[in-house]
Amino acid sequence: MNRPIFAVINTNALKHNLQLIKNMTSKSKIWSVIKANAYGHGIKNVWKSLIQTDGFAVLTLDEAISLRKYGCNKPILLLEGFFNKKDLDIVYKYNFTITIHSDWQLNMLILNKPKYNINVYIKINSGMNRLGFNLKSIPRIINIIKTIKVKNITFMAHFANTSRKNYKEINNIIKFINKNIKQYNFLRSFANSAAILWHPQTHYDWVRSGIILYGASPTGNWKDIKKNKIIPVMTLNSEIISIQKLLPGNTVGYNDSYHTNKHRRIGIIACGYADGYPRNISNNTPILVDGYITKILGDISMDMIAIDLINVPNANIGSKVELWGENIKIDDIAQSANTISYELMCSLSKRVPIIIK
Ligand SMILES: *Cc1c(COP(=O)(O)O)cnc(C)c1O
């Protein structure tokens, strides 16, 4: 028997979610964001299911090159552009769209000009204060960029707070940006998943959709997207590999992290923090066994989890378990571990086999 843990990637869910995004942003083109190996789902596993997208956005050059090697000839956006001169040669070779967020990149570009017209994203610092140019410096940046061969220039902004309630602040930022760029007839790309859902006034020419493609909420709260009919793409499955009968006074796991006063039947699951399940989970985190929701007991081990079987008396060795996915929302597990679904998806361990459905 193989160790019974595996993640299923539901390609129909990907297609479905992309179509929903298309419906929401019908006047815009869509970058499907597949950085961090498609949020842990595997670029190789997902890109063909997203072929109806207008382009793919990645972080690293390796991700961009692998997409070309799989046969993808759609536009590919490097979200942070290039990191050195060698990168630029590869950008030109494969026709990637670059982001420019800093003067050092601009200088490097001028010293290593492209031989054909390239597409350039200019990142505006819209308040996050990580990357990007201040609006005051935009005329200077544009004057420099105009000295090289460019096809399209797009202004990119990334909002720090796109929660539904933040409508006013988002509007003010957009107004301020638009005032400063109105003399240019360039494209705009401002919206991530949250802005796609809750701030349609930000959609403009290109939206950049990440987390909702994969079927989780940008806020970390599933309730916020329940209405949108988005479907979770990744399901993490395992099985019970041992049953224990506890007596009153027994404990479970390292450091006696769970203690019982009753006779109690528990199951041991083949999944631990080395598989990507968060260790710092709170008590009573839900888990699905044979279709019934029960809860996790005690500390998560590297390779195992103990669960309560009091409400699933028929569960036994080989019973099917869902840790997160279609039924147990990854947002809920993330909340229980004080994090967000993004981190859990990206942390799925290499040792977990992936099955494409
Ligand atoms: C990651 C990223 C996105 C996607 O964000 P989601 O919240 O997952 O939709 C969009 N834009 C930029 C610049 C990013 O780095």
Short mmCIF file of C-alpha atoms and ligand atoms in Angstrom, two decimals:
data_model
loop_
_atom_site.label_atom_id
_atom_site.label_comp_id
_atom_site.label_asym_id
_atom_site.label_seq_id
_atom_site.Cartn_x
_atom_site.Cartn_y
_atom_site.Cartn_z
CA MET A 1 0.00 0.00 0.00
CA ASN A 2 1.21 3.51 -0.81
CA ARG A 3 1.02 6.07 1.93
CA PRO A 4 -2.61 7.08 1.34
CA ILE A 5 -2.19 10.85 1.21
CA PHE A 6 -2.81 12.71 -2.07
CA ALA A 7 -4.05 16.05 -3.36
CA VAL A 8 -6.61 16.12 -6.16
CA ILE A 9 -6.60 19.05 -8.58
CA ASN A 10 -10.06 19.51 -10.07
CA THR A 11 -9.46 20.98 -13.53
CA ASN A 12 -13.18 21.51 -14.13
CA ALA A 13 -13.24 23.75 -11.07
CA LEU A 14 -10.41 25.81 -12.55
CA LYS A 15 -12.29 26.22 -15.82
CA HIS A 16 -15.47 27.06 -13.96
CA ASN A 17 -13.76 29.69 -11.77
CA LEU A 18 -12.06 31.30 -14.78
CA GLN A 19 -15.42 31.51 -16.55
CA LEU A 20 -16.96 33.18 -13.49
CA ILE A 21 -14.15 35.72 -13.49
CA LYS A 22 -14.69 36.33 -17.21
CA ASN A 23 -18.35 37.00 -16.55
CA MET A 24 -17.45 39.48 -13.81
CA THR A 25 -14.87 41.33 -15.90
CA SER A 26 -16.32 41.10 -19.39
CA LYS A 27 -14.71 44.33 -20.60
CA SER A 28 -11.23 43.42 -19.34
CA LYS A 29 -8.58 40.91 -20.25
CA ILE A 30 -7.45 38.45 -17.59
CA TRP A 31 -4.00 37.59 -16.33
CA SER A 32 -4.28 34.24 -14.58
CA VAL A 33 -1.76 34.52 -11.77
CA ILE A 34 0.17 31.26 -11.48
CA LYS A 35 3.14 32.38 -9.38
CA ALA A 36 4.42 30.15 -6.56
CA ASN A 37 3.92 27.14 -8.83
CA ALA A 38 0.27 28.07 -9.35
CA TYR A 39 -0.31 28.63 -5.64
CA GLY A 40 0.98 25.12 -4.95
CA HIS A 41 -1.25 23.45 -7.56
CA GLY A 42 1.58 23.01 -10.10
CA ILE A 43 1.92 25.20 -13.21
CA LYS A 44 2.17 22.08 -15.33
CA ASN A 45 -1.09 20.77 -13.85
CA VAL A 46 -3.17 23.88 -14.31
CA TRP A 47 -2.07 25.95 -17.30
CA LYS A 48 -3.98 24.02 -19.96
CA SER A 49 -7.21 24.19 -17.98
CA LEU A 50 -6.76 27.96 -17.97
CA ILE A 51 -6.18 28.23 -21.69
CA GLN A 52 -9.19 30.52 -22.06
CA THR A 53 -7.25 33.17 -20.15
CA ASP A 54 -5.68 36.12 -21.98
CA GLY A 55 -2.29 35.67 -20.36
CA PHE A 56 -0.38 34.21 -17.44
CA ALA A 57 1.35 36.18 -14.68
CA VAL A 58 4.31 34.62 -12.86
CA LEU A 59 7.03 35.75 -10.51
CA THR A 60 10.19 33.95 -11.58
CA LEU A 61 11.87 33.60 -14.91
CA ASP A 62 11.98 29.83 -14.41
CA GLU A 63 8.19 29.73 -14.17
CA ALA A 64 7.90 31.83 -17.32
CA ILE A 65 10.35 29.68 -19.28
CA SER A 66 8.68 26.44 -18.20
CA LEU A 67 5.36 27.77 -19.49
CA ARG A 68 6.91 28.44 -22.92
CA LYS A 69 8.47 24.97 -22.85
CA TYR A 70 5.08 23.37 -22.15
CA GLY A 71 3.95 25.06 -25.37
CA CYS A 72 2.18 28.14 -24.04
CA ASN A 73 2.36 31.03 -26.51
CA LYS A 74 0.11 33.44 -24.63
CA PRO A 75 1.39 36.68 -23.12
CA ILE A 76 3.38 36.05 -19.94
CA LEU A 77 3.79 38.82 -17.39
CA LEU A 78 6.73 38.87 -14.96
CA LEU A 79 5.14 40.48 -11.90
CA GLU A 80 8.43 41.86 -10.59
CA GLY A 81 10.14 42.09 -13.95
CA PHE A 82 13.80 41.09 -14.17
CA PHE A 83 16.47 40.88 -11.48
CA ASN A 84 19.67 41.20 -13.53
CA LYS A 85 21.07 41.74 -17.02
CA LYS A 86 21.09 38.04 -17.90
CA ASP A 87 17.35 37.90 -17.15
CA LEU A 88 16.80 40.60 -19.76
CA ASP A 89 18.38 38.49 -22.52
CA ILE A 90 15.91 35.72 -21.65
CA VAL A 91 13.01 38.18 -21.51
CA TYR A 92 13.80 39.23 -25.09
CA LYS A 93 14.33 35.65 -26.24
CA TYR A 94 10.92 34.45 -25.01
CA ASN A 95 8.97 37.67 -25.47
CA PHE A 96 7.90 38.14 -21.85
CA THR A 97 6.08 41.23 -20.62
CA ILE A 98 8.16 42.96 -17.96
CA THR A 99 7.27 44.99 -14.93
CA ILE A 100 9.45 47.93 -14.01
CA HIS A 101 9.17 48.98 -10.40
CA SER A 102 12.50 50.72 -9.67
CA ASP A 103 15.07 53.03 -11.17
CA TRP A 104 17.75 50.36 -11.13
CA GLN A 105 15.65 48.32 -13.55
CA LEU A 106 15.14 51.32 -15.77
CA ASN A 107 18.89 51.93 -15.91
CA MET A 108 19.55 48.30 -16.74
CA LEU A 109 16.93 48.39 -19.48
CA ILE A 110 18.48 51.48 -21.07
CA LEU A 111 21.90 49.84 -21.08
CA ASN A 112 20.47 46.64 -22.60
CA LYS A 113 17.84 47.84 -25.00
CA PRO A 114 15.49 45.40 -26.73
CA LYS A 115 15.80 44.94 -30.48
CA TYR A 116 12.05 44.66 -31.00
CA ASN A 117 9.03 46.34 -29.40
CA ILE A 118 8.39 44.93 -25.95
CA ASN A 119 5.44 45.26 -23.57
CA VAL A 120 6.17 47.09 -20.36
CA TYR A 121 4.23 47.35 -17.12
CA ILE A 122 5.06 50.35 -14.99
CA LYS A 123 4.36 49.70 -11.36
CA ILE A 124 2.85 52.59 -9.44
CA ASN A 125 3.27 52.70 -5.69
CA SER A 126 -0.38 53.02 -4.69
CA GLY A 127 0.21 52.97 -0.94
CA MET A 128 1.59 49.53 -0.19
CA ASN A 129 5.12 51.00 -0.14
CA ARG A 130 6.85 47.88 -1.30
CA LEU A 131 7.51 48.29 -5.01
CA GLY A 132 6.72 50.94 -7.56
CA PHE A 133 7.18 54.54 -8.56
CA ASN A 134 5.54 57.50 -6.95
CA LEU A 135 3.14 59.30 -9.23
CA LYS A 136 5.32 62.42 -9.22
CA SER A 137 8.10 60.55 -11.00
CA ILE A 138 5.88 59.09 -13.74
CA PRO A 139 6.62 61.78 -16.40
CA ARG A 140 10.36 61.24 -15.90
CA ILE A 141 9.96 57.43 -16.14
CA ILE A 142 7.85 57.69 -19.28
CA ASN A 143 10.38 59.98 -20.96
CA ILE A 144 13.09 57.42 -20.35
CA ILE A 145 10.97 54.47 -21.49
CA LYS A 146 10.11 56.28 -24.69
CA THR A 147 13.77 56.05 -25.73
CA ILE A 148 13.49 52.27 -26.13
CA LYS A 149 11.32 50.13 -28.38
CA VAL A 150 7.98 49.56 -26.67
CA LYS A 151 4.72 48.17 -27.99
CA ASN A 152 2.31 48.68 -25.11
CA ILE A 153 2.81 50.49 -21.84
CA THR A 154 0.51 49.55 -18.98
CA PHE A 155 0.23 51.21 -15.59
CA MET A 156 -0.01 48.63 -12.85
CA ALA A 157 -1.19 49.25 -9.30
CA HIS A 158 -1.73 46.79 -6.48
CA PHE A 159 -3.99 47.86 -3.62
CA ALA A 160 -3.10 47.25 0.01
CA ASN A 161 -6.68 46.91 1.21
CA THR A 162 -9.38 45.75 -1.19
CA SER A 163 -11.89 44.53 1.35
CA ARG A 164 -15.47 45.17 0.39
CA LYS A 165 -15.82 47.98 2.90
CA ASN A 166 -12.87 49.90 1.57
CA TYR A 167 -14.79 51.31 -1.40
CA LYS A 168 -14.09 54.95 -0.57
CA GLU A 169 -10.36 54.61 -0.13
CA ILE A 170 -10.02 52.58 -3.33
CA ASN A 171 -11.97 55.24 -5.20
CA ASN A 172 -9.73 57.97 -3.86
CA ILE A 173 -6.60 56.10 -4.87
CA ILE A 174 -7.94 55.49 -8.37
CA LYS A 175 -8.92 59.11 -8.76
CA PHE A 176 -5.49 60.24 -7.68
CA ILE A 177 -3.73 57.80 -10.03
CA ASN A 178 -5.96 58.70 -12.97
CA LYS A 179 -5.40 62.40 -12.44
CA ASN A 180 -1.66 61.85 -12.65
CA ILE A 181 -1.66 59.59 -15.70
CA LYS A 182 -4.45 61.13 -17.75
CA GLN A 183 -2.08 62.74 -20.26
CA TYR A 184 -1.00 59.25 -21.35
CA ASN A 185 -3.06 57.00 -23.51
CA PHE A 186 -1.75 53.82 -21.89
CA LEU A 187 -3.41 50.70 -20.54
CA ARG A 188 -4.26 50.07 -16.88
CA SER A 189 -4.11 46.95 -14.69
CA PHE A 190 -5.19 47.58 -11.10
CA ALA A 191 -7.35 44.70 -9.87
CA ASN A 192 -6.40 41.53 -7.98
CA SER A 193 -9.01 38.92 -6.92
CA ALA A 194 -10.58 41.05 -4.20
CA ALA A 195 -10.86 44.06 -6.50
CA ILE A 196 -12.35 41.84 -9.22
CA LEU A 197 -15.06 40.73 -6.78
CA TRP A 198 -15.82 43.92 -4.92
CA HIS A 199 -14.47 46.92 -6.84
CA PRO A 200 -15.60 46.73 -10.46
CA GLN A 201 -14.51 50.35 -10.99
CA THR A 202 -10.90 49.06 -10.83
CA HIS A 203 -11.17 46.52 -13.65
CA TYR A 204 -9.92 48.63 -16.60
CA ASP A 205 -7.92 46.84 -19.33
CA TRP A 206 -6.35 43.86 -17.56
CA VAL A 207 -7.28 42.25 -14.22
CA ARG A 208 -4.92 39.95 -12.33
CA SER A 209 -6.70 37.01 -10.81
CA GLY A 210 -4.99 34.72 -8.33
CA ILE A 211 -6.69 33.16 -5.33
CA ILE A 212 -10.26 33.03 -6.67
CA LEU A 213 -9.08 30.93 -9.61
CA TYR A 214 -8.11 28.32 -7.04
CA GLY A 215 -11.40 28.59 -5.20
CA ALA A 216 -10.59 30.39 -1.96
CA SER A 217 -11.43 33.80 -0.54
CA PRO A 218 -9.10 36.82 -0.84
CA THR A 219 -10.18 37.88 2.65
CA GLY A 220 -9.42 34.52 4.25
CA ASN A 221 -13.11 34.11 5.01
CA TRP A 222 -15.09 31.66 2.88
CA LYS A 223 -18.37 33.37 3.77
CA ASP A 224 -17.26 36.39 1.76
CA ILE A 225 -17.26 34.45 -1.52
CA LYS A 226 -19.91 31.83 -0.80
CA LYS A 227 -22.41 33.65 -3.01
CA ASN A 228 -20.02 33.84 -5.97
CA LYS A 229 -20.25 30.09 -6.73
CA ILE A 230 -16.49 29.68 -6.84
CA ILE A 231 -15.39 26.04 -6.45
CA PRO A 232 -12.31 24.86 -4.50
CA VAL A 233 -9.73 23.35 -6.85
CA MET A 234 -7.44 21.43 -4.50
CA THR A 235 -8.67 18.67 -2.18
CA LEU A 236 -6.20 17.15 0.28
CA ASN A 237 -7.15 13.55 1.02
CA SER A 238 -5.85 10.80 3.24
CA GLU A 239 -7.02 7.77 5.19
CA ILE A 240 -7.12 6.37 8.69
CA ILE A 241 -4.06 4.16 9.17
CA SER A 242 -4.56 3.22 12.84
CA ILE A 243 -7.36 3.07 15.40
CA GLN A 244 -6.74 3.53 19.13
CA LYS A 245 -9.09 2.89 22.04
CA LEU A 246 -8.36 5.36 24.82
CA LEU A 247 -9.16 4.79 28.49
CA PRO A 248 -10.07 7.57 30.90
CA GLY A 249 -6.86 9.39 31.81
CA ASN A 250 -5.04 8.53 28.55
CA THR A 251 -3.32 11.18 26.48
CA VAL A 252 -2.60 11.56 22.77
CA GLY A 253 0.49 12.78 20.98
CA TYR A 254 3.64 14.59 22.00
CA ASN A 255 3.62 16.48 25.27
CA ASP A 256 0.30 14.86 26.23
CA SER A 257 -1.33 17.55 24.12
CA TYR A 258 -4.74 15.88 24.35
CA HIS A 259 -6.14 14.27 27.47
CA THR A 260 -9.39 12.30 27.81
CA ASN A 261 -11.59 11.51 30.84
CA LYS A 262 -13.68 8.99 28.93
CA HIS A 263 -13.44 5.82 26.91
CA ARG A 264 -12.83 7.15 23.43
CA ARG A 265 -12.09 5.75 19.99
CA ILE A 266 -9.71 7.80 17.88
CA GLY A 267 -8.25 7.53 14.38
CA ILE A 268 -4.73 8.27 13.20
CA ILE A 269 -4.48 9.95 9.79
CA ALA A 270 -1.55 9.77 7.37
CA CYS A 271 -0.91 13.52 7.15
CA GLY A 272 1.27 15.79 9.20
CA TYR A 273 2.97 19.14 9.12
CA ALA A 274 5.66 17.73 6.78
CA ASP A 275 2.85 17.33 4.23
CA GLY A 276 1.87 20.96 4.59
CA TYR A 277 -0.89 20.71 7.18
CA PRO A 278 -0.39 23.60 9.62
CA ARG A 279 0.97 22.57 13.01
CA ASN A 280 -0.32 25.54 14.97
CA ILE A 281 -3.96 24.64 14.46
CA SER A 282 -6.49 25.35 17.18
CA ASN A 283 -8.60 22.74 18.97
CA ASN A 284 -11.76 21.51 17.31
CA THR A 285 -10.50 22.09 13.77
CA PRO A 286 -12.90 20.21 11.46
CA ILE A 287 -11.95 17.21 9.34
CA LEU A 288 -14.17 15.01 7.17
CA VAL A 289 -14.24 11.23 7.71
CA ASP A 290 -16.44 8.98 5.57
CA GLY A 291 -18.58 12.03 4.85
CA TYR A 292 -18.98 13.07 8.50
CA ILE A 293 -17.38 16.12 10.06
CA THR A 294 -15.35 15.42 13.16
CA LYS A 295 -12.41 17.18 14.83
CA ILE A 296 -8.69 17.02 15.33
CA LEU A 297 -7.30 16.05 18.75
CA GLY A 298 -4.01 17.26 20.19
CA ASP A 299 -0.87 18.42 18.42
CA ILE A 300 -0.18 17.78 14.75
CA SER A 301 2.86 15.51 14.32
CA MET A 302 5.27 15.58 11.41
CA ASP A 303 3.54 12.65 9.69
CA MET A 304 0.30 12.04 11.60
CA ILE A 305 -2.86 13.61 12.98
CA ALA A 306 -5.19 12.18 15.64
CA ILE A 307 -8.94 12.64 15.19
CA ASP A 308 -12.04 12.03 17.26
CA LEU A 309 -14.28 9.18 16.05
CA ILE A 310 -17.03 9.54 18.63
CA ASN A 311 -19.56 10.66 15.99
CA VAL A 312 -18.30 8.27 13.29
CA PRO A 313 -18.47 4.87 14.96
CA ASN A 314 -18.23 3.01 11.65
CA ALA A 315 -14.97 4.67 10.66
CA ASN A 316 -12.09 2.22 10.47
CA ILE A 317 -8.71 1.56 8.89
CA GLY A 318 -8.91 2.83 5.32
CA SER A 319 -11.75 5.29 5.96
CA LYS A 320 -11.45 8.25 3.61
CA VAL A 321 -10.51 11.60 5.07
CA GLU A 322 -10.67 15.10 3.58
CA LEU A 323 -8.34 17.60 5.26
CA TRP A 324 -9.41 20.48 3.02
CA GLY A 325 -11.13 20.86 -0.32
CA GLU A 326 -14.67 20.68 -1.62
CA ASN A 327 -16.28 20.09 1.78
CA ILE A 328 -13.84 21.36 4.38
CA LYS A 329 -12.99 24.85 3.13
CA ILE A 330 -9.29 25.66 3.10
CA ASP A 331 -10.22 29.14 4.35
CA ASP A 332 -11.61 27.57 7.53
CA ILE A 333 -8.48 25.49 8.11
CA ALA A 334 -6.30 28.54 7.48
CA GLN A 335 -8.33 30.63 9.93
CA SER A 336 -7.99 27.93 12.50
CA ALA A 337 -4.19 28.13 12.06
CA ASN A 338 -4.16 31.91 12.12
CA THR A 339 -3.11 32.20 8.50
CA ILE A 340 -4.66 32.50 5.02
CA SER A 341 -5.42 29.93 2.35
CA TYR A 342 -2.65 31.35 0.15
CA GLU A 343 -0.02 30.15 2.62
CA LEU A 344 -1.52 26.67 3.01
CA MET A 345 -1.75 26.16 -0.75
CA CYS A 346 1.84 27.27 -1.29
CA SER A 347 3.04 25.04 1.54
CA LEU A 348 1.70 21.77 0.16
CA SER A 349 4.71 19.51 0.46
CA LYS A 350 6.52 17.95 -2.50
CA ARG A 351 6.04 14.54 -0.90
CA VAL A 352 2.26 14.73 -1.42
CA PRO A 353 1.38 13.13 -4.78
CA ILE A 354 -0.94 15.20 -6.97
CA ILE A 355 -3.73 13.63 -8.98
CA ILE A 356 -5.30 15.58 -11.82
CA LYS A 357 -9.02 15.10 -12.18
C1 LIG B 1 -0.07 37.76 -6.45
C2 LIG B 1 -0.47 38.96 -7.17
C3 LIG B 1 -1.79 39.08 -7.65
C4 LIG B 1 -2.88 38.07 -7.37
O1 LIG B 1 -3.43 38.32 -6.10
P1 LIG B 1 -4.74 37.51 -5.62
O2 LIG B 1 -5.11 38.13 -4.33
O3 LIG B 1 -4.31 36.09 -5.43
O4 LIG B 1 -5.74 37.65 -6.68
C5 LIG B 1 -2.11 40.21 -8.39
N1 LIG B 1 -1.19 41.17 -8.64
C6 LIG B 1 0.08 41.09 -8.18
C7 LIG B 1 1.04 42.18 -8.47
C8 LIG B 1 0.48 39.99 -7.43
O5 LIG B 1 1.74 39.93 -6.97
#
